PDB file of C-alpha atoms in Angstrom:
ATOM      1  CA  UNK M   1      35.261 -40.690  11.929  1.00  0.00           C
ATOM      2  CA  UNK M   2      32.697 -42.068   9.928  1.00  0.00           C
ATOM      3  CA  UNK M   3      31.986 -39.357   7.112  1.00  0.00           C
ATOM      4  CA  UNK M   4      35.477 -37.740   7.204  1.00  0.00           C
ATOM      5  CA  UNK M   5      36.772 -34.349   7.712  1.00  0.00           C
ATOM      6  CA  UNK M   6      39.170 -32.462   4.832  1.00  0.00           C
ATOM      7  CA  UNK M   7      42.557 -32.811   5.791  1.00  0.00           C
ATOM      8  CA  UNK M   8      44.127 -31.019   3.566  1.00  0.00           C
ATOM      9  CA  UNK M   9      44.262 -29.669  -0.576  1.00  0.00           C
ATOM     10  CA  UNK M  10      47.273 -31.323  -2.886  1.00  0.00           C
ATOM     11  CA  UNK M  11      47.600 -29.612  -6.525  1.00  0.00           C
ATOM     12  CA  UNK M  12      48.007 -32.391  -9.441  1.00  0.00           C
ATOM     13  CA  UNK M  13      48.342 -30.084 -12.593  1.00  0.00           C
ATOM     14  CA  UNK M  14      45.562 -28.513 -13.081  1.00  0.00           C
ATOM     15  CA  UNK M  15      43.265 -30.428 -11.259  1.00  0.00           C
ATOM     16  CA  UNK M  16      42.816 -29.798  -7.240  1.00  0.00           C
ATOM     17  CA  UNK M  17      42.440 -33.447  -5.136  1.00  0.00           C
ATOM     18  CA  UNK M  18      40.650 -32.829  -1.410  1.00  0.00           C
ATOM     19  CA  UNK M  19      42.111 -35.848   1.104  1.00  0.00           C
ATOM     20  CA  UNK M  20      39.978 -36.763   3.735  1.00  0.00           C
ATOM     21  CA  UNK M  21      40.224 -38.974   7.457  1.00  0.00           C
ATOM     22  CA  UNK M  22      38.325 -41.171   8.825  1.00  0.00           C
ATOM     23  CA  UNK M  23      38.517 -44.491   9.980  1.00  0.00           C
ATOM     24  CA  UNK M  24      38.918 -47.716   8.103  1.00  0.00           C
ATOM     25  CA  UNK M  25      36.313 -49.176   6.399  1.00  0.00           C
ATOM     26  CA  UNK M  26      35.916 -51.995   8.950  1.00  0.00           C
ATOM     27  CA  UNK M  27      35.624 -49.906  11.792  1.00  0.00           C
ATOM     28  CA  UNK M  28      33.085 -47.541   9.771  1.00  0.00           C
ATOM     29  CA  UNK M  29      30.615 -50.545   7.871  1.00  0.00           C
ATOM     30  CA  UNK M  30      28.078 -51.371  10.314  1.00  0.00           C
ATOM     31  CA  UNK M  31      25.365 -49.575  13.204  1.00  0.00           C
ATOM     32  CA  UNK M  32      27.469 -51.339  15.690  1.00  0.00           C
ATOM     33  CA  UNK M  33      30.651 -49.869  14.857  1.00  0.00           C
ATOM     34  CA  UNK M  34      28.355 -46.276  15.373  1.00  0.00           C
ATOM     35  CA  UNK M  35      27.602 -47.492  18.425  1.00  0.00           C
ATOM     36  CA  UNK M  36      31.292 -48.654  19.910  1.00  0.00           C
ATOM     37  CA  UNK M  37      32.543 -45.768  18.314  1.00  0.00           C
ATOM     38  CA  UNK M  38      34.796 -43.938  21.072  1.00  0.00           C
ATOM     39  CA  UNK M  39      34.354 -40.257  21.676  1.00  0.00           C
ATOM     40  CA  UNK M  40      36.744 -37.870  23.553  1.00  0.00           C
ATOM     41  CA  UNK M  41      35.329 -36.322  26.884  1.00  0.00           C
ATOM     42  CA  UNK M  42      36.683 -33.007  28.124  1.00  0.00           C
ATOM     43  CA  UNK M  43      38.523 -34.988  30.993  1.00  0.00           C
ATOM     44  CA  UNK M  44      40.634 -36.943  27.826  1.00  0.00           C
ATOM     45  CA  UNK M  45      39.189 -39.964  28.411  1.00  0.00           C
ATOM     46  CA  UNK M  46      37.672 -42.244  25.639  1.00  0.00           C
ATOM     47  CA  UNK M  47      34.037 -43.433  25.635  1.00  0.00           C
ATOM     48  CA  UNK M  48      31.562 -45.477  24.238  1.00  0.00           C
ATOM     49  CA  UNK M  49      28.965 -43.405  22.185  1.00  0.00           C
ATOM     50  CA  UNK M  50      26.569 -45.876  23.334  1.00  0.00           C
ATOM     51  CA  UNK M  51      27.437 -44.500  27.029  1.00  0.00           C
ATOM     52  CA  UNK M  52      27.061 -41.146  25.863  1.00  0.00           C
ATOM     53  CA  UNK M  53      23.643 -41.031  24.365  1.00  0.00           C
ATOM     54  CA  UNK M  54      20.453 -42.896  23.493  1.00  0.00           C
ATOM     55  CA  UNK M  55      20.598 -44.021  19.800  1.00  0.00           C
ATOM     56  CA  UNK M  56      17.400 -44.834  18.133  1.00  0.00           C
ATOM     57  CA  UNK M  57      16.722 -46.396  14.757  1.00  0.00           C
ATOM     58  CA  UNK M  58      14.448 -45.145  11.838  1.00  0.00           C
ATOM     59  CA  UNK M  59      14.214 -43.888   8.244  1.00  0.00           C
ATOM     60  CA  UNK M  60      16.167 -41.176   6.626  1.00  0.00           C
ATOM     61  CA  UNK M  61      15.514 -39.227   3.619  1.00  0.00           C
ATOM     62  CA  UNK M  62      17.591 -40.595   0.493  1.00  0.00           C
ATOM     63  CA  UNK M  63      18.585 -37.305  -0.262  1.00  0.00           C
ATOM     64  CA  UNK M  64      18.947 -33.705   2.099  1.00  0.00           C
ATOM     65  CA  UNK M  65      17.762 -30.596   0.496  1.00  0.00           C
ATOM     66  CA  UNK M  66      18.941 -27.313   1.694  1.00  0.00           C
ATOM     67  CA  UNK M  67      17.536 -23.704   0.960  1.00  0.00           C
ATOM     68  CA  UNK M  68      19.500 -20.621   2.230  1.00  0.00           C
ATOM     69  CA  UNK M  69      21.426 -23.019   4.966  1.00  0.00           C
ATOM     70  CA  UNK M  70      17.864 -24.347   6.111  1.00  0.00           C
ATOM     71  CA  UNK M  71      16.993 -27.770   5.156  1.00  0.00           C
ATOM     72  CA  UNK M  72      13.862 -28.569   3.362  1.00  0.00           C
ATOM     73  CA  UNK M  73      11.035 -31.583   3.678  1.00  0.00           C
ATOM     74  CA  UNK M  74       8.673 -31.753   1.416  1.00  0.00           C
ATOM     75  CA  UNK M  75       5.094 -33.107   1.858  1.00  0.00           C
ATOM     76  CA  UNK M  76       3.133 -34.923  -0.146  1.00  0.00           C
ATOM     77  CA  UNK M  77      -0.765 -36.055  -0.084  1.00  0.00           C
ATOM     78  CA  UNK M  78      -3.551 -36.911  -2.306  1.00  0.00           C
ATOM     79  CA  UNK M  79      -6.908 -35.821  -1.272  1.00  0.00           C
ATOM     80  CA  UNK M  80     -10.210 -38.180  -1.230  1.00  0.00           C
ATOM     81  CA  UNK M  81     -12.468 -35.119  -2.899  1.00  0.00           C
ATOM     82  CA  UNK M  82     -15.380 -37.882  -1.708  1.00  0.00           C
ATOM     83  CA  UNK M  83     -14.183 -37.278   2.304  1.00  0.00           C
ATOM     84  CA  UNK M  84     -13.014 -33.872   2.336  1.00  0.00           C
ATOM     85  CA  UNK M  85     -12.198 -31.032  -0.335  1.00  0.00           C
ATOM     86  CA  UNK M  86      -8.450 -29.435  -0.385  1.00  0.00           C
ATOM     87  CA  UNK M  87      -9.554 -26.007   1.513  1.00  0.00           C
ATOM     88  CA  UNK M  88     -10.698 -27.781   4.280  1.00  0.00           C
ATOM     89  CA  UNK M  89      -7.469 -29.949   4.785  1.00  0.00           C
ATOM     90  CA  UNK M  90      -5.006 -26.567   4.272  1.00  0.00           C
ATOM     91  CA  UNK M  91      -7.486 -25.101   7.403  1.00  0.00           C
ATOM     92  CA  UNK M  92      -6.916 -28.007   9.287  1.00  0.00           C
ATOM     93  CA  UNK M  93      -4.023 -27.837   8.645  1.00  0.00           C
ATOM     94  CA  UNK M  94      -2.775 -24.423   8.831  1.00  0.00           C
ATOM     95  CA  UNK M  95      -5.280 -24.003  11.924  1.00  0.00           C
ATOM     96  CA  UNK M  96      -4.303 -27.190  14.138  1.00  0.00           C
ATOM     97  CA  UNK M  97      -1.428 -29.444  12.707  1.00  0.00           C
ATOM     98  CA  UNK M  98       1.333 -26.736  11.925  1.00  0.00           C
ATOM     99  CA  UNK M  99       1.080 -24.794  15.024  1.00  0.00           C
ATOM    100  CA  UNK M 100       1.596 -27.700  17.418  1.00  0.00           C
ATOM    101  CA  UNK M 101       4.858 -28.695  15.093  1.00  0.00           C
ATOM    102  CA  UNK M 102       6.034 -24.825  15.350  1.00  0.00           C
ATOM    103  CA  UNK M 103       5.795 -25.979  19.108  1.00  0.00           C
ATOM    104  CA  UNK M 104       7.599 -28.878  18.905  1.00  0.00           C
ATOM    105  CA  UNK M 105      10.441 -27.716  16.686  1.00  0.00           C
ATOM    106  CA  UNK M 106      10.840 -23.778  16.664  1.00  0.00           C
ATOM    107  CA  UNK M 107      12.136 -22.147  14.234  1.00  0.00           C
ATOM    108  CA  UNK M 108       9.934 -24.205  11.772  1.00  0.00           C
ATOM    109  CA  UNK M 109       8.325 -22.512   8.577  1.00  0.00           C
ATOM    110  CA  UNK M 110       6.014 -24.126   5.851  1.00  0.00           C
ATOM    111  CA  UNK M 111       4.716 -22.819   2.470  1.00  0.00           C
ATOM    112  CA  UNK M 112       2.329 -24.476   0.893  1.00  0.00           C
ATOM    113  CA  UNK M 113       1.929 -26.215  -2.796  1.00  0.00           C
ATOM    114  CA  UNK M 114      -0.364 -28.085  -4.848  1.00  0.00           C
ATOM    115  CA  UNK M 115      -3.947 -26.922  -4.498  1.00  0.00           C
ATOM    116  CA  UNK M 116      -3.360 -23.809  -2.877  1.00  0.00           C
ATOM    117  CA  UNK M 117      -0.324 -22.522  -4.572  1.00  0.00           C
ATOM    118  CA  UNK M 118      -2.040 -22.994  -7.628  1.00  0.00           C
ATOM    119  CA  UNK M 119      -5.339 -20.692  -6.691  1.00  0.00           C
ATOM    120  CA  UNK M 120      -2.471 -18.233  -5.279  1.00  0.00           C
ATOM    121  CA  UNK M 121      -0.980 -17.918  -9.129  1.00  0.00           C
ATOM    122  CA  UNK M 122      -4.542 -18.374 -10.824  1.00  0.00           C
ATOM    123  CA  UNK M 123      -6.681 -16.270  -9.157  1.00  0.00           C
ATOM    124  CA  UNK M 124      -5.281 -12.493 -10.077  1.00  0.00           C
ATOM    125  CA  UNK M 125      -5.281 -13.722 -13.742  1.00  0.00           C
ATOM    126  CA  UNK M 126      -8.685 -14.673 -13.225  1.00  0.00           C
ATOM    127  CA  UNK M 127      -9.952 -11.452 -11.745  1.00  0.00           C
ATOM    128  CA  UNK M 128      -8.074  -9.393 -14.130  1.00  0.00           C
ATOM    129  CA  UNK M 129      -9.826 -11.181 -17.040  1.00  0.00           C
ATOM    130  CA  UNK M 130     -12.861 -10.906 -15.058  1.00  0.00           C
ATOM    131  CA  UNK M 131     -13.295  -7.084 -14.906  1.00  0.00           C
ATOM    132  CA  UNK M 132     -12.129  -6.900 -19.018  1.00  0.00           C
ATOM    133  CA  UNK M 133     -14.908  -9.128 -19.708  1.00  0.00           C
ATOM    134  CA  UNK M 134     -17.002  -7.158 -17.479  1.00  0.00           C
ATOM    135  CA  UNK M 135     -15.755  -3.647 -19.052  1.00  0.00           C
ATOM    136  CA  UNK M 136     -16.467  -5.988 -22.850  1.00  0.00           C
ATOM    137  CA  UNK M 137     -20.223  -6.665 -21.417  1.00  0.00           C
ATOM    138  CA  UNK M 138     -20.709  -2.839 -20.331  1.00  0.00           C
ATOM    139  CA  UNK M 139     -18.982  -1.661 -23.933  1.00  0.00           C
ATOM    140  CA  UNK M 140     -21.334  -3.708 -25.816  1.00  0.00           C
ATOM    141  CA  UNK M 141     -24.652  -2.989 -23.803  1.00  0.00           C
ATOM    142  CA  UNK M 142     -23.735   0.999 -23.837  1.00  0.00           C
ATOM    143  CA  UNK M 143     -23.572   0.269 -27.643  1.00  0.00           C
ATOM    144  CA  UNK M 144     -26.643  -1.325 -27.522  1.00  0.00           C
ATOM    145  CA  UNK M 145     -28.663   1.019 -25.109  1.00  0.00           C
ATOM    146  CA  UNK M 146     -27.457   4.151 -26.509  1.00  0.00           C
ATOM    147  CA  UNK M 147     -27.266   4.733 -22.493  1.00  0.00           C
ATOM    148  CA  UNK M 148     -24.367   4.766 -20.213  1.00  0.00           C
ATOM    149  CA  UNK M 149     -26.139   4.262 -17.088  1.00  0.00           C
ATOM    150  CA  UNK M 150     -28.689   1.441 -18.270  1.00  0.00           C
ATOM    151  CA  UNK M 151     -25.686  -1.206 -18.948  1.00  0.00           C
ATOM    152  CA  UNK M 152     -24.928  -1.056 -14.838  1.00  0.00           C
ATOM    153  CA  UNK M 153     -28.233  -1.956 -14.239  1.00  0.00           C
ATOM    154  CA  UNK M 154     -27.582  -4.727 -16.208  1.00  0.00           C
ATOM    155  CA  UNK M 155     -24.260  -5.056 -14.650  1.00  0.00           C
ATOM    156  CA  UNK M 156     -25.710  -5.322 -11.366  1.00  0.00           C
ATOM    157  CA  UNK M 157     -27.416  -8.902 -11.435  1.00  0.00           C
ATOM    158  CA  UNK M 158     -24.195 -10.198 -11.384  1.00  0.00           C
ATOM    159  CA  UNK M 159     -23.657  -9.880  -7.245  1.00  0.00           C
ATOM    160  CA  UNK M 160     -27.404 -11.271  -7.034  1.00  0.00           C
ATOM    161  CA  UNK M 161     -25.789 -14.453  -8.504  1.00  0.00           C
ATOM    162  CA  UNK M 162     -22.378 -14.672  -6.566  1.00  0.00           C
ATOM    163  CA  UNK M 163     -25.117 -14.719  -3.601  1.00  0.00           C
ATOM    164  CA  UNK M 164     -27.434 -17.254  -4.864  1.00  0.00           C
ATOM    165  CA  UNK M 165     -23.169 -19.324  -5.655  1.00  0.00           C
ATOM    166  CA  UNK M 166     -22.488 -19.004  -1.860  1.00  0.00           C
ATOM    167  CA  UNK M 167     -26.066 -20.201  -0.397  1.00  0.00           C
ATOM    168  CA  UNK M 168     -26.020 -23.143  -2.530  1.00  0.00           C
ATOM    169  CA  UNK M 169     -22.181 -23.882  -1.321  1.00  0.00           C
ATOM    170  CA  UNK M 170     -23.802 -23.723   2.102  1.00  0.00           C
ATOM    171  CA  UNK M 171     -26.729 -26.077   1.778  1.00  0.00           C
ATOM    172  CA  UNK M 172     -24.613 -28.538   0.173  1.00  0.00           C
ATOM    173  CA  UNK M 173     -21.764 -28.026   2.379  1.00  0.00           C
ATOM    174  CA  UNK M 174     -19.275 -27.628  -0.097  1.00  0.00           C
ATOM    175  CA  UNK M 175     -16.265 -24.953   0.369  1.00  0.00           C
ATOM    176  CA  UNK M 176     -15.162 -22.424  -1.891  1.00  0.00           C
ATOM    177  CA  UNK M 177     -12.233 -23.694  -4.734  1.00  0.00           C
ATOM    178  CA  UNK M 178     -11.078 -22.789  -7.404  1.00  0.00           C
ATOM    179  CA  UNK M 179     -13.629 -24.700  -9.509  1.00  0.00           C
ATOM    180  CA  UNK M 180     -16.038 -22.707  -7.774  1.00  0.00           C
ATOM    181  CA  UNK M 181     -14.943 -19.374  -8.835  1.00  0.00           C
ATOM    182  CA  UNK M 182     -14.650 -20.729 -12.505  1.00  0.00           C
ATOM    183  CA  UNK M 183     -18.251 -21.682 -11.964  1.00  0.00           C
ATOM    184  CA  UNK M 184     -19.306 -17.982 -10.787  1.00  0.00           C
ATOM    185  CA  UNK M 185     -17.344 -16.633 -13.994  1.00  0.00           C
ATOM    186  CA  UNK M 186     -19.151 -18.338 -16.048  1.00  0.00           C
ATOM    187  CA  UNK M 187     -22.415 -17.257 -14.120  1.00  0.00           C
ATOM    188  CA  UNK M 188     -21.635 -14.127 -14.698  1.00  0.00           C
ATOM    189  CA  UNK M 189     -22.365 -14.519 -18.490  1.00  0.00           C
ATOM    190  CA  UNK M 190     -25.890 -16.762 -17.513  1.00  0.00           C
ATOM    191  CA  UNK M 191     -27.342 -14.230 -14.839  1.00  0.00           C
ATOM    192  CA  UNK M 192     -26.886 -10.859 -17.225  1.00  0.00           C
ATOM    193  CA  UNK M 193     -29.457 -12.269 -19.682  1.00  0.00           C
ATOM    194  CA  UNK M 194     -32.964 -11.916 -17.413  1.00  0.00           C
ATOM    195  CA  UNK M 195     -31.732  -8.680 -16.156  1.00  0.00           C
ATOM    196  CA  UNK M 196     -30.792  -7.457 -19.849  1.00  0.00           C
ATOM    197  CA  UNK M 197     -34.062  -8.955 -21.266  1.00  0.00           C
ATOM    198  CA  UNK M 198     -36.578  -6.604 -18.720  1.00  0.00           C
ATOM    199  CA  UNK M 199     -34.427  -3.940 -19.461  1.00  0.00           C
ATOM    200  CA  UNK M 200     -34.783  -3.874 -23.570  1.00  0.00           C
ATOM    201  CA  UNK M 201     -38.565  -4.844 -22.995  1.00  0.00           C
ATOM    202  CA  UNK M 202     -38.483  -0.953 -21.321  1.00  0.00           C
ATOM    203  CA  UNK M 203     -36.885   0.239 -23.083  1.00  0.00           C
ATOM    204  CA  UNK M 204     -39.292  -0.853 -26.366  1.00  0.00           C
ATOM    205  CA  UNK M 205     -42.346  -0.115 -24.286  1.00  0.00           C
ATOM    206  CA  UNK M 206     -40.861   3.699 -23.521  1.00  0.00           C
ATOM    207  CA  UNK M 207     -39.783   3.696 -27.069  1.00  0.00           C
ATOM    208  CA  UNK M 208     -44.115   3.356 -27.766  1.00  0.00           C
ATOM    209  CA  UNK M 209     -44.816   6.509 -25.567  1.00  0.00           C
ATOM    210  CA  UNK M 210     -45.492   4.625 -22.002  1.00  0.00           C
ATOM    211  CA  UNK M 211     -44.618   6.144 -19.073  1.00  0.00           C
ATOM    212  CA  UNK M 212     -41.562   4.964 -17.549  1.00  0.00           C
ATOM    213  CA  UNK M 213     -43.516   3.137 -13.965  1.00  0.00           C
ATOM    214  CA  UNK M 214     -46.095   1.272 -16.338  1.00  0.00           C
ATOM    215  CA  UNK M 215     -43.434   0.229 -18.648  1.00  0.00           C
ATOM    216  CA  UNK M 216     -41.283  -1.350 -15.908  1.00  0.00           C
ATOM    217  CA  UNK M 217     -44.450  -2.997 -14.599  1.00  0.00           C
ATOM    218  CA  UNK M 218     -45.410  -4.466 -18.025  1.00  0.00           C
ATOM    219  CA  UNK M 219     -41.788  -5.841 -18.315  1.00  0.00           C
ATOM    220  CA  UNK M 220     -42.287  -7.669 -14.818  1.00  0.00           C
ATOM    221  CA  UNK M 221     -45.092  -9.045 -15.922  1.00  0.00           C
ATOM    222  CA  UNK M 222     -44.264 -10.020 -19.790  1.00  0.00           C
ATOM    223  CA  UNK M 223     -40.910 -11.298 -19.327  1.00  0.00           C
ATOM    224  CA  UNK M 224     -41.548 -13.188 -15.660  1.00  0.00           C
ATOM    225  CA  UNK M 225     -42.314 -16.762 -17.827  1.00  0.00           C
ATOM    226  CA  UNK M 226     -39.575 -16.705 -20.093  1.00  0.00           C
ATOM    227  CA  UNK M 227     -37.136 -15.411 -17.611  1.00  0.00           C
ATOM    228  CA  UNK M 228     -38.393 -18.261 -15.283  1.00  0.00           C
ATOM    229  CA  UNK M 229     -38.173 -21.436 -18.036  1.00  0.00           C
ATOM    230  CA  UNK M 230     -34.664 -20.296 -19.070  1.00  0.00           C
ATOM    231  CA  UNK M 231     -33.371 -20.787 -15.225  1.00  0.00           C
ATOM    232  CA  UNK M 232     -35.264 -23.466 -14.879  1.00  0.00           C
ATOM    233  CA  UNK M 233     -34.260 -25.370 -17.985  1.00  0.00           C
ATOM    234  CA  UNK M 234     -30.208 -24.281 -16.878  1.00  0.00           C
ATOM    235  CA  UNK M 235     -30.717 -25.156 -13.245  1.00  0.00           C
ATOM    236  CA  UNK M 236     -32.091 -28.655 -14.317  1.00  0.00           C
ATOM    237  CA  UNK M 237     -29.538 -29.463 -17.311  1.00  0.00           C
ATOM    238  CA  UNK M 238     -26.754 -29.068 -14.534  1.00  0.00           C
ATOM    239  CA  UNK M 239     -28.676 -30.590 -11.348  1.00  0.00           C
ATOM    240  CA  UNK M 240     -27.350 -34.452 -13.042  1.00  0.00           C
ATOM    241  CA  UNK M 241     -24.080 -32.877 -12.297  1.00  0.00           C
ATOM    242  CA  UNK M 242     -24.520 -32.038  -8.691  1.00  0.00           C
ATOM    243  CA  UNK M 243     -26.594 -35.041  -7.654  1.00  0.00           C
ATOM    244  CA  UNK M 244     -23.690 -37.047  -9.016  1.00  0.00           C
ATOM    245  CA  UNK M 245     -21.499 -39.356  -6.381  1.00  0.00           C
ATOM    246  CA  UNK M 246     -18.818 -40.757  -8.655  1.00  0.00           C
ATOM    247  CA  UNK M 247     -14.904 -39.800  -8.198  1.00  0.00           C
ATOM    248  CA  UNK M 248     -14.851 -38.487 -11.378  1.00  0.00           C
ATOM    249  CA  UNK M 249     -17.835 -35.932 -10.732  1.00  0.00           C
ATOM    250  CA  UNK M 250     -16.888 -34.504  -7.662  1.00  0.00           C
ATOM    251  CA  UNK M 251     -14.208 -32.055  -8.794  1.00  0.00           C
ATOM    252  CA  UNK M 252     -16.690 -30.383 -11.055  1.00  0.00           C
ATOM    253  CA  UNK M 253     -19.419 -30.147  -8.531  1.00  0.00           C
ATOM    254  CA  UNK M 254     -18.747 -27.033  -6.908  1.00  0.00           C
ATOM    255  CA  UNK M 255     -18.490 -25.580 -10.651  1.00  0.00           C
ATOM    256  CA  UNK M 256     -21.684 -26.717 -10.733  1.00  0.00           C
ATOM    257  CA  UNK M 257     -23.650 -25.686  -7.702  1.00  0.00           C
ATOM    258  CA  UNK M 258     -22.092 -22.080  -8.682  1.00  0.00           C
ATOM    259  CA  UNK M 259     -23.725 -22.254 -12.346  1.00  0.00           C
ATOM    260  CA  UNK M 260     -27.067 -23.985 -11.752  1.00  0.00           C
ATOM    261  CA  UNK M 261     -27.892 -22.477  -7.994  1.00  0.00           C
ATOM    262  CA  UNK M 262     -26.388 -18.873  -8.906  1.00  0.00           C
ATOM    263  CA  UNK M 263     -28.575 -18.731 -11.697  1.00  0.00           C
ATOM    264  CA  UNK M 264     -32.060 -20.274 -10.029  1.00  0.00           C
ATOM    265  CA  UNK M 265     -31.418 -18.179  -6.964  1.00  0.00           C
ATOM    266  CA  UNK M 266     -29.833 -15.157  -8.814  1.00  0.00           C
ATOM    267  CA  UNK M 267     -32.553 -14.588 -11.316  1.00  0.00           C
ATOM    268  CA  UNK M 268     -35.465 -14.600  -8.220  1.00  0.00           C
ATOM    269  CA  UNK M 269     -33.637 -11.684  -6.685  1.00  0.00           C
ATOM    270  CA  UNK M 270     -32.909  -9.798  -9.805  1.00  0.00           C
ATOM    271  CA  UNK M 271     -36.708 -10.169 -11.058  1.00  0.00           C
ATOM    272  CA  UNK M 272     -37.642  -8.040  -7.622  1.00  0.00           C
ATOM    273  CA  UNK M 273     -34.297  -5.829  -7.681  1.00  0.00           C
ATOM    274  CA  UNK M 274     -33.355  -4.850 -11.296  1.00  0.00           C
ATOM    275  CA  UNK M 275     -37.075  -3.257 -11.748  1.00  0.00           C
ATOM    276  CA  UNK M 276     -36.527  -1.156  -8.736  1.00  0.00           C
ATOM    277  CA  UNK M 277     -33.068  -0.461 -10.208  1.00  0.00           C
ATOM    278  CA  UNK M 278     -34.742   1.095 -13.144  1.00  0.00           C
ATOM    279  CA  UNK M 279     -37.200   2.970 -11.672  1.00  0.00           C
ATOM    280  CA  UNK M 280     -34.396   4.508  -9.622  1.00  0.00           C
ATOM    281  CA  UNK M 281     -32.313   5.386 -13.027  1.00  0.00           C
ATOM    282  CA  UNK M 282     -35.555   7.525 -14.007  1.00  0.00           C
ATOM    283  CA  UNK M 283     -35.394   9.105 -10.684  1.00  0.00           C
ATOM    284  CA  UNK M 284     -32.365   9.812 -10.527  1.00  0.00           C
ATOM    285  CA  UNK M 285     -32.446  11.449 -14.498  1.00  0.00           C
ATOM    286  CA  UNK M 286     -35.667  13.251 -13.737  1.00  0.00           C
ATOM    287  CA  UNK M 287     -33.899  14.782 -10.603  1.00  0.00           C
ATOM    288  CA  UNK M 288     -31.351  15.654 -12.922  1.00  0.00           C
ATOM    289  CA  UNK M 289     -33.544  17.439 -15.616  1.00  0.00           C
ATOM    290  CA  UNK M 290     -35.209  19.493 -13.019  1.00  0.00           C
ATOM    291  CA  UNK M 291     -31.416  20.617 -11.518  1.00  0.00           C
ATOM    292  CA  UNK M 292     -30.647  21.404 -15.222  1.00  0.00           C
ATOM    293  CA  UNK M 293     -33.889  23.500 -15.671  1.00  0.00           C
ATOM    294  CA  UNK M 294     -33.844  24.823 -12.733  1.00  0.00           C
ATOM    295  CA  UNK M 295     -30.105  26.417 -13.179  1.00  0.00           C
TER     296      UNK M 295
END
């Protein structure tokens, strides 16, 4: 009555015209018309719509989007990075808010844009890039070392900082984002450098004819200051960052917290771990010579 229903199909030459009915446009040009409008009941009588069912009043989209016969709503927010970060809205979110809709109205679905759907797409590029400049760092310390075992030592501070990343995101009570793991990428290229310095000192101390325990001990000892003012100096040419409270800041704090705490916390673990590291690479190759002379 109101939109029209396709009578019928008349050919004009080439072109096809569709003819519709419904009513007139006076009975079809106003809410009240809607609501006088008469409907058929199965006994043939004619009735009210009004009589029929409750209408109610409120606002439609401008335009109905349909995918594969379902229709479509999308969603749109902006969020306050000052309040709340994007990670913890999607939980809320996915964790409160969209299963008591799924109750509501089954048959619902949701994907999710923006933010998310953006670390979705990002992050296997970033991991595959990761590990090649990972394999790069390896390939050029293997060069370097004339070793193919010493680079993983090396290698290895790099977990030490993704720990010192997460407590940091703890204390400050930030979530993990996307910013975050560009932070801990680029901590992976900070952190190598204590662990890489004790390592060459050994290796130039061996290189002099010291044993192996009292050249890992000297290395502690020689490289602990430097080591220590180069975090230092990074952790406190980034704090400004953290400590910042403007709008404009707060995206690029969790990068950060991942740098600046990564690397403080980081390098204190790998001054206790990559020594022991290296003494267990001798034991390991001394087992190894004495399996080889032995056979």
């Amino acid at each position: 009555g109101f939109l029209g229903a396709e009578a019928l199909r008349v050919q004009r030459g080439r072109d096809e015209v569709r003819v519709y009915v419904r009513l007139p446009d006076a009975e079809r040009d106003s809410l009240v018309d809607l609501s006088a409008y008469r409907v058929r009941t199965p006994t043939g009588e004619f009735v009210p719509l009004h009589e029929l069912a409750d209408l109610s009043y409120g606002h439609a989209s401008p335009t109905l989007v349909r995918e594969d016969g379902r229709r479509v709503t999308t969603v749109f927010a902006d969020v306050d990075k000052a309040i709340v970060t994007g990670q913890q809205v999607n939980a809320r979110l996915l964790d409160e808010v969209l299963p008591r809709l799924r109750e509501q109205i089954p048959g619902l679905t949701w994907t999710l844009g923006g933010e998310q759907r953006e670390q979705q797409q990002t992050l296997p590029s970033l991991a595959r890039n990761f590990l090649l400049a990972v394999f790069g760092m390896y390939a050029m310390l293997a060069l370097a070392f004339r070793n193919y075992v010493q680079p993983f030592i090396v290698i290895a501070s790099i977990p030490f900082g993704l720990v010192g990343a997460t407590i940091g995101h703890l204390l400050l009570g930030l979530s993990f984002g996307l910013t975050s793991l560009f932070g801990i990428v680029g901590l992976s290229g900070i952190i190598v450098n204590g662990s890489l310095v004790l390592v060459d000192f050994v290796n130039e101390e061996r290189a002099r004819g010291t044993p192996v325990r009292e050249a890992i001990i000297a290395a502690a000892k020689a490289r602990f200051r430097p080591i220590l003012l180069t975090t230092v100096t990074t952790f406190l040419g980034i704090f400004p960052l953290i400590i910042e409270r403007s709008i404009q800041a707060q995206f690029l704090i969790p990068l950060g917290v991942s740098i600046a705490v990564g690397v403080l916390l980081g390098t204190v673990l790998l001054m206790m771990l990559t020594p022991a590291l290296a003494m267990l690479e001798e034991d390991l190759a001394q087992r190894w010579r004495a399996r080889r002379s032995a056979g």
